[in-house]
Each structure stands twice: as C-alpha cells, then as structure tokens.
C-alpha cells in the first residue's frame, strides 16, 4: 500500500472519526456494506457481491488507485471500527469528484458528514483541489441532503447519464469550490412531526400511495381538483410523493400526511403550504380522504399548518382559495378566521373546467389574536377540498380548502 495519510477528527463529546488506509481486517466490513440493499441500489457495486470482491477492493483496487494517483481513497474508521469509505477521484486541473458510502451501522449518526469534511478540507487545503463535483442518481435523497449540508450546489439533472449494471440513470450534479462556504446555501424544509388537536401531521411515506389514490379518486375530491388526472393511479401517487420530497429540498413547500395518532399508518388527508415568498406569504393546500369527512379533520389540520407557516415558515400572510361553489371548503377557512378578500374569475380548475375562485387570507397578527377556541370550531368539513389558484403548481396544490 502506498503511503496513505491518516486524518483525524476527534469529537469532544462523541466518537473519533478517522480517515486511514484500508486494511485486511476491513474486508468483512466492506462485504457487509455491499450486501445492504441501499448500497446496491445507489452504487455500482457488483450484485451479487462476494467476499472475494471485498478482498479485491481492499487489497488490490484501493492500493492501485493511490499508486496511480487516480484517487485518494480512504476507509472511514469510528473508534477502531470500519464505517465506510470516501474518496476524491482526481480529474486534473484542480478538479476532483467525491465518492462516499457508509456501512449501515454508521448511518444516522453524522459519521459520513464528519468524514467528508475531513476529506474536503484535506483536498482543498493540502492537495491543491479547486473544485469538487458531486453526482447521485435521481431519488437518492440521503446523498443529496448530505451534499447540501456540506455546501454543494445541486445544479441540475442529466437525463440517462450515470451507468449502473447496464442501465443509464438520471443524475443530479453539483459543485463545491474551495472558497465556497462548507454549509447549506439554500433552504431545505422539514415536515416536522406535529401533534395538534387530536391529529398527527407526519412526513409522507412510500406506502401511503394507496391511500392517496383512494382520496384523489373520491368523486367529491376529484370534483374540485381538476388539475389531477382521472383515473388517478398508483404511479401518479408515487410521483406526487416523490415531488413532496423534491419541494422540501428546494425550499418550495412543506406537505404532511394527516393521521389519527392512534392509527398513524392510515392517512386521513393531506395539508401543506407552498408558493413561499420568504418573509411575506405562503399558500395553503389540503384535501381529506372520504373516511375523514364530517370530523373536522381538514379544519384542525389547516389550523396546525397555518401556525407552522407563521412560525417555522417565517411569513406574515397565509392565503388560500376555494371554488366559489365549494361551500364546505370555504366553511373550513371561514371557521378558522381566514378573511375573504375577493373572487378571481375563472381562477379555479375543477373537473368540469374553469370556475370562479374565492380568495381568502389571514395575517400573522390576526392569527395570533384569534381566541384558541375559534380554531376548534365544530363546524363540519364534509367535502372540504381546496381548489388551487391558477398559478399554483399542481403536485402541491391538492387540497380540502
């Protein structure tokens, strides 16, 4: 093995993270990492992956990359245990490409972020690297969020670019320059789990897709949500769920699954805000599953999301809209203290075409002044499905407004 430096990040109140040369006793850890379904899904490791493959990686591939000057490849060590690997692949002219993979046991503890900070600092400060690129298959949100924490941009998507086992995958790409801040430069919103007034607002999960299909295909929901395809399929729901994550990552919107805390796997509806102008305004969107109607679910969920928009969203105004004939949805907003301020003619897209849109809003000072009891009105929200404004992005604007 060529002479490989050892880089150490001693945490005063946690484990020590070390970058070092791969060793023979790392073979088992490498093999375990490459059995992991997530490692296989997002990387180019052979499938199936054998211990001979792990041994070749440790004893032949890594030393060869160092010897040839092609890559600075390190094992990540946490208090003496193999936790993954990181590398900078040299591209010439001060450019490099970052690669990383974590052992499953090391995930969720900030290990890979600390390891990559060590690697990037060493590359920029001691090896003359001027810019590092980051690549990930579209959908690898864990990789994208880690790159975001480190200050990488996400500059776009290349269609059919990254090869993996005979296929070409759509790929995100971003850059980090030596003089860039090593911290996020854009917002990444979080659907913070919130329990309020007998409801739980939680992050969406992939297995929620079937309940989304049931909700959107319900005749009353479909009546007011004209921007959604009919029939609405599992593929549509999966794309919508993926879109909720994408809008968190770009700071555009927050959306929650609304559930009963006693039955958190059974979605009762959706609520969220979007169209954020920082410091100024967001728009509220919501819909309910037919099982949830007549129980005040939309009203209680919108109340919780409105409070979140004013606190975590950092705006002074929340607006919403409902088709003029959607009495139930308008009733939800009026019961909560939203004020009508006009009608946008043909501003709503409903199943039968264009309809007039009733406009509502509430200011932060008005919301704070409302008696707490007024947000717990018993007025039923029988078919409270929001109608988005004409300039709303359809994946986010489904709602029981």
mmCIF file of C-alpha atoms in Angstrom:
data_model
loop_
_atom_site.group_PDB
_atom_site.id
_atom_site.type_symbol
_atom_site.label_atom_id
_atom_site.label_comp_id
_atom_site.label_asym_id
_atom_site.label_seq_id
_atom_site.Cartn_x
_atom_site.Cartn_y
_atom_site.Cartn_z
ATOM 1 C CA UNK A 1 0.000 0.000 0.000
ATOM 2 C CA UNK A 2 1.381 3.434 -0.879
ATOM 3 C CA UNK A 3 1.903 5.884 1.948
ATOM 4 C CA UNK A 4 -1.631 6.976 2.913
ATOM 5 C CA UNK A 5 -2.034 9.821 5.412
ATOM 6 C CA UNK A 6 -4.223 9.459 8.485
ATOM 7 C CA UNK A 7 -6.734 12.251 9.068
ATOM 8 C CA UNK A 8 -8.423 12.513 12.460
ATOM 9 C CA UNK A 9 -11.490 14.359 13.691
ATOM 10 C CA UNK A 10 -11.654 13.949 17.487
ATOM 11 C CA UNK A 11 -15.077 14.958 18.767
ATOM 12 C CA UNK A 12 -15.017 16.202 22.371
ATOM 13 C CA UNK A 13 -18.374 14.617 23.155
ATOM 14 C CA UNK A 14 -18.586 11.755 20.658
ATOM 15 C CA UNK A 15 -16.657 9.088 18.781
ATOM 16 C CA UNK A 16 -13.437 9.857 16.934
ATOM 17 C CA UNK A 17 -13.725 9.712 13.143
ATOM 18 C CA UNK A 18 -10.538 8.780 11.296
ATOM 19 C CA UNK A 19 -9.683 8.521 7.610
ATOM 20 C CA UNK A 20 -6.985 5.913 7.039
ATOM 21 C CA UNK A 21 -5.755 3.325 4.559
ATOM 22 C CA UNK A 22 -7.930 0.275 4.008
ATOM 23 C CA UNK A 23 -6.641 -2.795 5.858
ATOM 24 C CA UNK A 24 -7.064 -6.534 5.519
ATOM 25 C CA UNK A 25 -9.379 -6.586 8.537
ATOM 26 C CA UNK A 26 -11.777 -4.242 6.693
ATOM 27 C CA UNK A 27 -12.766 -6.958 4.217
ATOM 28 C CA UNK A 28 -15.692 -8.174 6.300
ATOM 29 C CA UNK A 29 -17.000 -4.640 6.817
ATOM 30 C CA UNK A 30 -16.759 -3.877 3.096
ATOM 31 C CA UNK A 31 -18.622 -7.102 2.316
ATOM 32 C CA UNK A 32 -21.370 -6.268 4.850
ATOM 33 C CA UNK A 33 -21.775 -2.773 3.418
ATOM 34 C CA UNK A 34 -22.156 -4.116 -0.094
ATOM 35 C CA UNK A 35 -24.864 -6.602 0.935
ATOM 36 C CA UNK A 36 -27.017 -3.688 2.031
ATOM 37 C CA UNK A 37 -29.939 -3.032 -0.367
ATOM 38 C CA UNK A 38 -29.419 0.748 -0.257
ATOM 39 C CA UNK A 39 -25.733 0.369 -1.149
ATOM 40 C CA UNK A 40 -26.662 -1.844 -4.076
ATOM 41 C CA UNK A 41 -29.471 0.460 -5.182
ATOM 42 C CA UNK A 42 -27.416 3.629 -5.464
ATOM 43 C CA UNK A 43 -23.859 2.466 -6.276
ATOM 44 C CA UNK A 44 -22.144 0.378 -8.929
ATOM 45 C CA UNK A 45 -21.022 -2.461 -6.630
ATOM 46 C CA UNK A 46 -21.383 -5.875 -8.295
ATOM 47 C CA UNK A 47 -24.557 -7.792 -7.438
ATOM 48 C CA UNK A 48 -24.147 -10.367 -6.051
ATOM 49 C CA UNK A 49 -21.129 -9.146 -4.066
ATOM 50 C CA UNK A 50 -18.767 -11.746 -2.631
ATOM 51 C CA UNK A 51 -16.034 -11.673 -0.019
ATOM 52 C CA UNK A 52 -13.586 -12.124 -2.880
ATOM 53 C CA UNK A 53 -14.948 -8.864 -4.345
ATOM 54 C CA UNK A 54 -14.403 -7.163 -0.978
ATOM 55 C CA UNK A 55 -10.891 -8.565 -0.716
ATOM 56 C CA UNK A 56 -10.030 -7.359 -4.230
ATOM 57 C CA UNK A 57 -11.331 -3.866 -3.359
ATOM 58 C CA UNK A 58 -9.264 -3.675 -0.167
ATOM 59 C CA UNK A 59 -6.053 -5.389 -1.256
ATOM 60 C CA UNK A 60 -5.804 -4.505 -4.950
ATOM 61 C CA UNK A 61 -8.174 -1.756 -6.130
ATOM 62 C CA UNK A 62 -7.557 0.813 -3.371
ATOM 63 C CA UNK A 63 -3.721 0.489 -3.398
ATOM 64 C CA UNK A 64 -3.700 0.671 -7.189
ATOM 65 C CA UNK A 65 -5.760 3.873 -7.219
ATOM 66 C CA UNK A 66 -3.333 5.505 -4.765
ATOM 67 C CA UNK A 67 -0.268 4.263 -6.650
ATOM 68 C CA UNK A 68 -1.563 5.558 -9.964
ATOM 69 C CA UNK A 69 -2.550 8.910 -8.471
ATOM 70 C CA UNK A 70 -6.078 8.366 -9.760
ATOM 71 C CA UNK A 71 -7.920 8.634 -6.450
ATOM 72 C CA UNK A 72 -7.423 9.401 -2.783
ATOM 73 C CA UNK A 73 -9.440 6.557 -1.278
ATOM 74 C CA UNK A 74 -9.786 6.233 2.498
ATOM 75 C CA UNK A 75 -11.508 3.916 4.917
ATOM 76 C CA UNK A 76 -13.750 5.683 7.421
ATOM 77 C CA UNK A 77 -12.979 4.483 10.925
ATOM 78 C CA UNK A 78 -15.079 5.196 14.023
ATOM 79 C CA UNK A 79 -13.277 4.331 17.239
ATOM 80 C CA UNK A 80 -11.418 1.499 15.522
ATOM 81 C CA UNK A 81 -14.334 0.060 13.539
ATOM 82 C CA UNK A 82 -14.838 0.208 9.759
ATOM 83 C CA UNK A 83 -17.702 2.598 8.964
ATOM 84 C CA UNK A 84 -17.468 3.054 5.175
ATOM 85 C CA UNK A 85 -15.218 4.679 2.612
ATOM 86 C CA UNK A 86 -14.722 8.084 0.988
ATOM 87 C CA UNK A 87 -12.592 9.205 -1.910
ATOM 88 C CA UNK A 88 -11.632 12.101 -4.132
ATOM 89 C CA UNK A 89 -11.192 10.990 -7.743
ATOM 90 C CA UNK A 90 -8.655 13.204 -9.441
ATOM 91 C CA UNK A 91 -9.769 14.718 -12.753
ATOM 92 C CA UNK A 92 -6.850 17.085 -13.379
ATOM 93 C CA UNK A 93 -6.610 20.867 -13.490
ATOM 94 C CA UNK A 94 -7.518 21.176 -9.816
ATOM 95 C CA UNK A 95 -10.750 19.210 -10.244
ATOM 96 C CA UNK A 96 -11.932 16.145 -8.343
ATOM 97 C CA UNK A 97 -15.067 14.065 -7.918
ATOM 98 C CA UNK A 98 -16.251 12.972 -4.480
ATOM 99 C CA UNK A 99 -17.486 9.472 -3.707
ATOM 100 C CA UNK A 100 -18.749 8.001 -0.456
ATOM 101 C CA UNK A 101 -20.580 5.053 1.026
ATOM 102 C CA UNK A 102 -21.498 4.281 4.630
ATOM 103 C CA UNK A 103 -21.717 0.950 6.404
ATOM 104 C CA UNK A 104 -25.375 0.531 7.514
ATOM 105 C CA UNK A 105 -24.349 0.546 11.194
ATOM 106 C CA UNK A 106 -22.787 4.002 10.791
ATOM 107 C CA UNK A 107 -25.781 5.734 9.232
ATOM 108 C CA UNK A 108 -27.823 8.325 11.052
ATOM 109 C CA UNK A 109 -25.001 9.413 13.373
ATOM 110 C CA UNK A 110 -23.316 12.160 11.326
ATOM 111 C CA UNK A 111 -20.264 9.974 10.676
ATOM 112 C CA UNK A 112 -20.175 10.428 6.912
ATOM 113 C CA UNK A 113 -20.579 14.194 7.157
ATOM 114 C CA UNK A 114 -17.590 14.422 9.509
ATOM 115 C CA UNK A 115 -15.573 12.094 7.269
ATOM 116 C CA UNK A 116 -16.301 14.145 4.175
ATOM 117 C CA UNK A 117 -15.432 17.403 5.905
ATOM 118 C CA UNK A 118 -12.049 15.905 6.766
ATOM 119 C CA UNK A 119 -11.572 14.742 3.183
ATOM 120 C CA UNK A 120 -12.653 18.013 1.567
ATOM 121 C CA UNK A 121 -10.543 20.162 3.888
ATOM 122 C CA UNK A 122 -7.513 17.996 3.156
ATOM 123 C CA UNK A 123 -8.149 18.063 -0.594
ATOM 124 C CA UNK A 124 -8.663 21.815 -0.774
ATOM 125 C CA UNK A 125 -6.006 22.867 1.751
ATOM 126 C CA UNK A 126 -3.211 20.358 1.122
ATOM 127 C CA UNK A 127 -3.667 18.893 -2.352
ATOM 128 C CA UNK A 128 -4.486 21.984 -4.376
ATOM 129 C CA UNK A 129 -8.003 20.884 -5.344
ATOM 130 C CA UNK A 130 -10.002 23.866 -6.572
ATOM 131 C CA UNK A 131 -13.425 22.380 -7.237
ATOM 132 C CA UNK A 132 -15.141 19.094 -6.363
ATOM 133 C CA UNK A 133 -18.139 17.642 -8.203
ATOM 134 C CA UNK A 134 -20.876 15.524 -6.636
ATOM 135 C CA UNK A 135 -23.084 13.084 -8.539
ATOM 136 C CA UNK A 136 -26.041 10.957 -7.432
ATOM 137 C CA UNK A 137 -28.854 9.047 -9.068
ATOM 138 C CA UNK A 138 -32.110 10.988 -9.029
ATOM 139 C CA UNK A 139 -34.029 9.844 -5.966
ATOM 140 C CA UNK A 140 -31.005 9.330 -3.711
ATOM 141 C CA UNK A 141 -32.198 11.895 -1.204
ATOM 142 C CA UNK A 142 -29.801 10.793 1.538
ATOM 143 C CA UNK A 143 -26.825 11.564 -0.707
ATOM 144 C CA UNK A 144 -28.319 14.836 -1.881
ATOM 145 C CA UNK A 145 -29.041 16.024 1.648
ATOM 146 C CA UNK A 146 -25.537 15.186 2.815
ATOM 147 C CA UNK A 147 -24.064 17.084 -0.140
ATOM 148 C CA UNK A 148 -26.375 20.015 0.686
ATOM 149 C CA UNK A 149 -25.137 20.075 4.299
ATOM 150 C CA UNK A 150 -21.562 20.279 3.020
ATOM 151 C CA UNK A 151 -22.351 23.278 0.807
ATOM 152 C CA UNK A 152 -22.569 21.540 -2.579
ATOM 153 C CA UNK A 153 -24.898 23.056 -5.095
ATOM 154 C CA UNK A 154 -27.433 20.986 -6.986
ATOM 155 C CA UNK A 155 -27.144 22.450 -10.452
ATOM 156 C CA UNK A 156 -29.486 20.247 -12.418
ATOM 157 C CA UNK A 157 -30.351 16.814 -13.744
ATOM 158 C CA UNK A 158 -28.653 14.969 -16.584
ATOM 159 C CA UNK A 159 -31.031 12.503 -18.196
ATOM 160 C CA UNK A 160 -29.694 8.991 -18.674
ATOM 161 C CA UNK A 161 -26.159 9.867 -17.627
ATOM 162 C CA UNK A 162 -24.805 7.600 -14.874
ATOM 163 C CA UNK A 163 -24.157 3.951 -15.789
ATOM 164 C CA UNK A 164 -25.094 1.169 -13.399
ATOM 165 C CA UNK A 165 -25.126 -2.530 -14.326
ATOM 166 C CA UNK A 166 -26.007 -1.957 -17.963
ATOM 167 C CA UNK A 167 -28.500 0.889 -17.438
ATOM 168 C CA UNK A 168 -28.117 4.657 -17.630
ATOM 169 C CA UNK A 169 -29.741 6.623 -14.812
ATOM 170 C CA UNK A 170 -30.935 10.210 -14.495
ATOM 171 C CA UNK A 171 -28.354 12.007 -12.384
ATOM 172 C CA UNK A 172 -28.107 15.037 -10.139
ATOM 173 C CA UNK A 173 -24.893 17.042 -10.299
ATOM 174 C CA UNK A 174 -23.452 19.766 -8.095
ATOM 175 C CA UNK A 175 -20.197 21.549 -7.295
ATOM 176 C CA UNK A 176 -18.255 22.804 -4.293
ATOM 177 C CA UNK A 177 -15.418 25.295 -4.841
ATOM 178 C CA UNK A 178 -12.500 25.752 -2.480
ATOM 179 C CA UNK A 179 -13.718 29.208 -1.413
ATOM 180 C CA UNK A 180 -17.382 28.209 -1.023
ATOM 181 C CA UNK A 181 -18.896 28.052 2.466
ATOM 182 C CA UNK A 182 -18.977 24.477 3.800
ATOM 183 C CA UNK A 183 -22.597 24.881 4.838
ATOM 184 C CA UNK A 184 -26.016 24.949 3.131
ATOM 185 C CA UNK A 185 -26.588 27.849 0.792
ATOM 186 C CA UNK A 186 -30.293 27.144 0.144
ATOM 187 C CA UNK A 187 -33.181 26.171 2.443
ATOM 188 C CA UNK A 188 -34.243 22.553 2.912
ATOM 189 C CA UNK A 189 -37.614 22.440 4.605
ATOM 190 C CA UNK A 190 -38.663 19.747 7.086
ATOM 191 C CA UNK A 191 -42.171 18.332 7.671
ATOM 192 C CA UNK A 192 -41.690 18.435 11.427
ATOM 193 C CA UNK A 193 -43.992 15.893 13.056
ATOM 194 C CA UNK A 194 -46.734 17.811 14.820
ATOM 195 C CA UNK A 195 -49.494 16.568 17.113
ATOM 196 C CA UNK A 196 -52.326 19.054 17.484
ATOM 197 C CA UNK A 197 -55.992 18.942 18.422
ATOM 198 C CA UNK A 198 -56.257 15.153 18.191
ATOM 199 C CA UNK A 199 -54.394 14.825 14.876
ATOM 200 C CA UNK A 200 -50.849 13.901 13.920
ATOM 201 C CA UNK A 201 -49.163 15.623 10.982
ATOM 202 C CA UNK A 202 -46.251 13.464 9.842
ATOM 203 C CA UNK A 203 -43.956 13.061 6.858
ATOM 204 C CA UNK A 204 -45.271 11.124 3.891
ATOM 205 C CA UNK A 205 -44.094 7.548 3.359
ATOM 206 C CA UNK A 206 -43.902 5.481 0.152
ATOM 207 C CA UNK A 207 -46.531 3.057 1.473
ATOM 208 C CA UNK A 208 -49.055 5.921 1.748
ATOM 209 C CA UNK A 209 -49.559 5.856 -2.035
ATOM 210 C CA UNK A 210 -52.656 3.626 -1.959
ATOM 211 C CA UNK A 211 -54.491 5.968 0.431
ATOM 212 C CA UNK A 212 -53.567 8.946 -1.766
ATOM 213 C CA UNK A 213 -55.115 7.131 -4.749
ATOM 214 C CA UNK A 214 -58.302 6.457 -2.776
ATOM 215 C CA UNK A 215 -58.530 10.081 -1.680
ATOM 216 C CA UNK A 216 -57.939 11.708 -5.049
ATOM 217 C CA UNK A 217 -60.247 9.277 -6.883
ATOM 218 C CA UNK A 218 -63.111 10.013 -4.497
ATOM 219 C CA UNK A 219 -65.811 11.783 -6.573
ATOM 220 C CA UNK A 220 -66.035 14.805 -4.266
ATOM 221 C CA UNK A 221 -62.269 15.245 -4.173
ATOM 222 C CA UNK A 222 -61.977 14.748 -7.934
ATOM 223 C CA UNK A 223 -64.767 17.277 -8.468
ATOM 224 C CA UNK A 224 -62.725 20.148 -7.060
ATOM 225 C CA UNK A 225 -59.202 19.050 -8.020
ATOM 226 C CA UNK A 226 -59.360 19.399 -11.764
ATOM 227 C CA UNK A 227 -55.583 19.501 -12.195
ATOM 228 C CA UNK A 228 -55.270 15.820 -11.258
ATOM 229 C CA UNK A 229 -55.605 13.064 -13.880
ATOM 230 C CA UNK A 230 -58.640 10.799 -13.922
ATOM 231 C CA UNK A 231 -58.358 7.987 -13.111
ATOM 232 C CA UNK A 232 -55.611 8.707 -10.596
ATOM 233 C CA UNK A 233 -53.207 5.747 -10.392
ATOM 234 C CA UNK A 234 -50.534 4.421 -8.048
ATOM 235 C CA UNK A 235 -47.904 5.742 -10.450
ATOM 236 C CA UNK A 236 -49.420 9.222 -10.167
ATOM 237 C CA UNK A 237 -49.422 8.953 -6.370
ATOM 238 C CA UNK A 238 -45.812 7.758 -6.237
ATOM 239 C CA UNK A 239 -44.742 10.660 -8.458
ATOM 240 C CA UNK A 240 -46.634 13.086 -6.196
ATOM 241 C CA UNK A 241 -44.979 11.658 -3.079
ATOM 242 C CA UNK A 242 -41.562 11.972 -4.710
ATOM 243 C CA UNK A 243 -42.468 15.538 -5.580
ATOM 244 C CA UNK A 244 -43.212 16.371 -1.941
ATOM 245 C CA UNK A 245 -39.609 15.465 -1.104
ATOM 246 C CA UNK A 246 -38.280 17.460 -4.053
ATOM 247 C CA UNK A 247 -40.138 20.568 -2.914
ATOM 248 C CA UNK A 248 -38.742 20.205 0.599
ATOM 249 C CA UNK A 249 -35.234 20.020 -0.877
ATOM 250 C CA UNK A 250 -35.707 23.198 -2.892
ATOM 251 C CA UNK A 251 -37.421 25.104 -0.076
ATOM 252 C CA UNK A 252 -40.651 25.440 -2.066
ATOM 253 C CA UNK A 253 -43.232 23.653 0.050
ATOM 254 C CA UNK A 254 -43.996 21.562 3.131
ATOM 255 C CA UNK A 255 -46.655 18.878 2.999
ATOM 256 C CA UNK A 256 -47.818 16.466 5.697
ATOM 257 C CA UNK A 257 -49.841 13.291 5.824
ATOM 258 C CA UNK A 258 -52.688 13.828 8.288
ATOM 259 C CA UNK A 259 -53.383 10.814 10.505
ATOM 260 C CA UNK A 260 -55.026 9.793 13.761
ATOM 261 C CA UNK A 261 -52.257 9.333 16.386
ATOM 262 C CA UNK A 262 -53.904 6.039 17.325
ATOM 263 C CA UNK A 263 -53.694 4.799 13.701
ATOM 264 C CA UNK A 264 -50.636 6.549 12.212
ATOM 265 C CA UNK A 265 -50.425 4.268 9.161
ATOM 266 C CA UNK A 266 -53.890 5.212 7.863
ATOM 267 C CA UNK A 267 -53.839 8.545 6.049
ATOM 268 C CA UNK A 268 -56.864 10.775 6.605
ATOM 269 C CA UNK A 269 -55.763 13.582 4.343
ATOM 270 C CA UNK A 270 -53.086 15.996 3.235
ATOM 271 C CA UNK A 271 -52.194 19.514 4.314
ATOM 272 C CA UNK A 272 -49.327 21.812 3.464
ATOM 273 C CA UNK A 273 -48.170 25.197 2.350
ATOM 274 C CA UNK A 274 -46.363 26.214 -0.827
ATOM 275 C CA UNK A 275 -45.583 29.194 -3.040
ATOM 276 C CA UNK A 276 -43.450 30.731 -0.307
ATOM 277 C CA UNK A 277 -42.212 34.272 -0.661
ATOM 278 C CA UNK A 278 -39.817 34.466 2.328
ATOM 279 C CA UNK A 279 -40.968 36.932 4.922
ATOM 280 C CA UNK A 280 -44.204 37.572 3.059
ATOM 281 C CA UNK A 281 -46.676 34.827 2.110
ATOM 282 C CA UNK A 282 -47.422 31.143 1.515
ATOM 283 C CA UNK A 283 -50.496 29.416 0.097
ATOM 284 C CA UNK A 284 -52.353 26.680 1.982
ATOM 285 C CA UNK A 285 -53.491 23.420 0.357
ATOM 286 C CA UNK A 286 -55.372 20.426 1.743
ATOM 287 C CA UNK A 287 -57.664 17.502 0.982
ATOM 288 C CA UNK A 288 -59.303 14.768 3.029
ATOM 289 C CA UNK A 289 -59.881 11.083 2.456
ATOM 290 C CA UNK A 290 -63.635 10.297 2.345
ATOM 291 C CA UNK A 291 -63.298 8.353 5.614
ATOM 292 C CA UNK A 292 -62.273 11.545 7.408
ATOM 293 C CA UNK A 293 -65.090 13.842 6.434
ATOM 294 C CA UNK A 294 -67.544 15.277 8.894
ATOM 295 C CA UNK A 295 -64.998 15.006 11.719
ATOM 296 C CA UNK A 296 -63.313 18.398 11.467
ATOM 297 C CA UNK A 297 -60.118 16.855 10.104
ATOM 298 C CA UNK A 298 -59.468 19.493 7.423
ATOM 299 C CA UNK A 299 -60.158 22.362 9.834
ATOM 300 C CA UNK A 300 -57.868 21.005 12.549
ATOM 301 C CA UNK A 301 -55.112 20.153 10.062
ATOM 302 C CA UNK A 302 -55.252 23.573 8.396
ATOM 303 C CA UNK A 303 -55.095 25.246 11.811
ATOM 304 C CA UNK A 304 -51.900 23.342 12.674
ATOM 305 C CA UNK A 305 -50.338 24.030 9.265
ATOM 306 C CA UNK A 306 -51.226 27.725 9.457
ATOM 307 C CA UNK A 307 -49.499 28.029 12.819
ATOM 308 C CA UNK A 308 -46.449 26.259 11.358
ATOM 309 C CA UNK A 309 -46.380 28.633 8.372
ATOM 310 C CA UNK A 310 -46.257 31.660 10.659
ATOM 311 C CA UNK A 311 -43.637 30.197 12.995
ATOM 312 C CA UNK A 312 -41.329 27.917 11.019
ATOM 313 C CA UNK A 313 -42.278 29.311 7.593
ATOM 314 C CA UNK A 314 -41.360 32.836 8.562
ATOM 315 C CA UNK A 315 -44.148 34.617 6.673
ATOM 316 C CA UNK A 316 -46.698 37.271 7.647
ATOM 317 C CA UNK A 317 -49.601 36.151 5.465
ATOM 318 C CA UNK A 318 -51.198 32.815 4.551
ATOM 319 C CA UNK A 319 -53.548 32.761 1.614
ATOM 320 C CA UNK A 320 -55.926 30.086 0.335
ATOM 321 C CA UNK A 321 -58.583 29.631 -2.285
ATOM 322 C CA UNK A 322 -61.714 27.573 -2.881
ATOM 323 C CA UNK A 323 -64.048 27.309 -5.818
ATOM 324 C CA UNK A 324 -66.953 29.642 -5.182
ATOM 325 C CA UNK A 325 -69.413 26.725 -5.129
ATOM 326 C CA UNK A 326 -67.264 24.623 -2.743
ATOM 327 C CA UNK A 327 -69.185 25.610 0.365
ATOM 328 C CA UNK A 328 -67.549 23.004 2.607
ATOM 329 C CA UNK A 329 -64.015 24.133 1.817
ATOM 330 C CA UNK A 330 -64.921 27.789 2.177
ATOM 331 C CA UNK A 331 -66.519 26.918 5.506
ATOM 332 C CA UNK A 332 -63.241 25.481 6.797
ATOM 333 C CA UNK A 333 -61.389 28.705 6.064
ATOM 334 C CA UNK A 334 -64.113 30.958 7.426
ATOM 335 C CA UNK A 335 -64.397 28.901 10.617
ATOM 336 C CA UNK A 336 -60.676 29.402 11.214
ATOM 337 C CA UNK A 337 -60.791 33.161 10.798
ATOM 338 C CA UNK A 338 -59.482 33.461 7.233
ATOM 339 C CA UNK A 339 -60.948 36.547 5.588
ATOM 340 C CA UNK A 340 -62.412 36.662 2.115
ATOM 341 C CA UNK A 341 -60.871 39.389 0.000
ATOM 342 C CA UNK A 342 -62.270 38.829 -3.457
ATOM 343 C CA UNK A 343 -63.032 36.484 -6.311
ATOM 344 C CA UNK A 344 -60.724 35.614 -9.164
ATOM 345 C CA UNK A 345 -62.930 34.959 -12.139
ATOM 346 C CA UNK A 346 -62.174 31.575 -13.743
ATOM 347 C CA UNK A 347 -59.250 31.237 -11.327
ATOM 348 C CA UNK A 348 -60.030 27.640 -10.326
ATOM 349 C CA UNK A 349 -59.574 24.473 -12.363
ATOM 350 C CA UNK A 350 -62.262 21.971 -11.377
ATOM 351 C CA UNK A 351 -63.259 18.710 -13.016
ATOM 352 C CA UNK A 352 -65.792 20.358 -15.330
ATOM 353 C CA UNK A 353 -63.441 23.131 -16.420
ATOM 354 C CA UNK A 354 -62.833 26.653 -15.167
ATOM 355 C CA UNK A 355 -64.691 28.140 -12.210
ATOM 356 C CA UNK A 356 -64.528 31.300 -10.146
ATOM 357 C CA UNK A 357 -62.126 31.154 -7.194
ATOM 358 C CA UNK A 358 -62.962 32.656 -3.798
ATOM 359 C CA UNK A 359 -59.823 34.155 -2.237
ATOM 360 C CA UNK A 360 -59.006 34.111 1.473
ATOM 361 C CA UNK A 361 -56.104 35.122 3.663
ATOM 362 C CA UNK A 362 -55.059 35.684 7.261
ATOM 363 C CA UNK A 363 -52.200 37.776 8.654
ATOM 364 C CA UNK A 364 -49.881 36.697 11.441
ATOM 365 C CA UNK A 365 -51.240 39.409 13.765
ATOM 366 C CA UNK A 366 -54.815 38.340 13.084
ATOM 367 C CA UNK A 367 -53.976 34.676 13.664
ATOM 368 C CA UNK A 368 -52.248 35.448 16.958
ATOM 369 C CA UNK A 369 -55.229 37.489 18.122
ATOM 370 C CA UNK A 370 -57.803 34.756 17.422
ATOM 371 C CA UNK A 371 -59.107 33.032 20.550
ATOM 372 C CA UNK A 372 -57.775 29.485 20.758
ATOM 373 C CA UNK A 373 -61.319 28.137 20.823
ATOM 374 C CA UNK A 374 -62.101 29.668 17.448
ATOM 375 C CA UNK A 375 -59.602 27.283 15.875
ATOM 376 C CA UNK A 376 -61.524 24.334 17.286
ATOM 377 C CA UNK A 377 -64.882 25.066 15.717
ATOM 378 C CA UNK A 378 -67.230 22.112 15.479
ATOM 379 C CA UNK A 379 -68.386 23.138 12.034
ATOM 380 C CA UNK A 380 -68.204 20.031 9.827
ATOM 381 C CA UNK A 381 -65.898 19.982 6.817
ATOM 382 C CA UNK A 382 -67.985 17.478 4.870
ATOM 383 C CA UNK A 383 -66.305 17.702 1.465
ATOM 384 C CA UNK A 384 -63.666 20.326 2.059
ATOM 385 C CA UNK A 385 -61.400 20.016 -0.961
ATOM 386 C CA UNK A 386 -59.280 23.013 -1.852
ATOM 387 C CA UNK A 387 -59.109 24.469 -5.296
ATOM 388 C CA UNK A 388 -55.667 25.906 -6.100
ATOM 389 C CA UNK A 389 -55.188 29.297 -7.623
ATOM 390 C CA UNK A 390 -54.488 29.323 -11.329
ATOM 391 C CA UNK A 391 -50.750 29.825 -10.877
ATOM 392 C CA UNK A 392 -50.327 27.028 -8.304
ATOM 393 C CA UNK A 393 -48.078 24.043 -9.035
ATOM 394 C CA UNK A 394 -50.493 21.133 -9.367
ATOM 395 C CA UNK A 395 -48.458 18.496 -7.468
ATOM 396 C CA UNK A 396 -48.619 20.622 -4.316
ATOM 397 C CA UNK A 397 -51.964 22.277 -4.552
ATOM 398 C CA UNK A 398 -54.296 19.384 -3.910
ATOM 399 C CA UNK A 399 -56.407 20.422 -1.063
ATOM 400 C CA UNK A 400 -59.522 20.418 1.011
ATOM 401 C CA UNK A 401 -59.638 24.135 1.351
#
